[in-house]
Amino acid sequence: MSIIKDIDSVEMINMLIAENLKELRRKRKLTLENVSELTGVSKSMLGQIERGESSPTISTLWKIANGLKVSFTSLMERVEQETVIINKADMTPVVSDQGRFRLFPIFPAHQDRSFEIIDLDLDPYAVSESQPHVEGTEEFTLVYEGALELVLGEGANERRYLIPKGSAIHYKSDVRHVYRNASMGTTRVVMVINYR
């Protein structure tokens, strides 16, 4: 993949996020200040995102999605055809942990679908923390390569799970959760997030 294609893809994702955030605000008649209060993201950062001047982090996107009570991937979705084939190799992932954690929004949730399908690639030592999702949200996670350590909750309520290749786990994701690669190679995971 060329650098130019990567830059174009990142710009395209940023423009989708900008358009979708503006449209959400318009439909709900919200000001940037209203959205800032709901999400905990500064008004200036929201403005930069809407103008396509800033590439938001995964953490910022989760804050916006949770605050507006929409799915994470709905911020990046395009208008979908009735029948569509998705090729992961053609997608530009959302990255964190210095590029070691890559999230591919395969099928985003939208108004007619209350779930989304996400593919994750975690390089060795990759870690990604996710803030609690909207109450009642649940995740179904299948590890198809490597091994995943999942940490749910925090403090006295923290629980740890090791999910090896070929295994799956179902959990409520309305608590803090951390994904950690528990193998020496790349860990690959597919997850369904159900927003009730």
XYZ file of N, CA and C in Angstrom, residues 57-67 72:
36
model
N -8.343 10.278 18.250
C -7.866 8.983 18.737
C -9.061 8.051 18.956
N -8.778 6.776 19.134
C -9.837 5.807 19.434
C -10.541 6.211 20.720
N -9.776 6.642 21.715
C -10.357 7.054 22.993
C -11.324 8.228 22.805
N -10.940 9.204 21.995
C -11.809 10.357 21.734
C -13.069 9.929 21.003
N -12.924 9.036 20.018
C -14.104 8.555 19.283
C -15.060 7.815 20.215
N -14.519 7.007 21.143
C -15.386 6.306 22.099
C -16.110 7.295 22.996
N -15.416 8.343 23.437
C -16.066 9.360 24.276
C -17.227 10.010 23.528
N -16.998 10.339 22.258
C -18.056 10.963 21.454
C -19.213 9.989 21.272
N -18.891 8.750 20.893
C -19.943 7.743 20.661
C -20.756 7.495 21.931
N -20.079 7.305 23.056
C -20.786 7.044 24.315
C -21.608 8.246 24.754
N -21.041 9.445 24.634
C -21.754 10.649 25.034
C -22.999 10.901 24.205
N -19.764 3.206 18.015
C -18.433 3.706 17.671
C -18.284 3.858 16.161
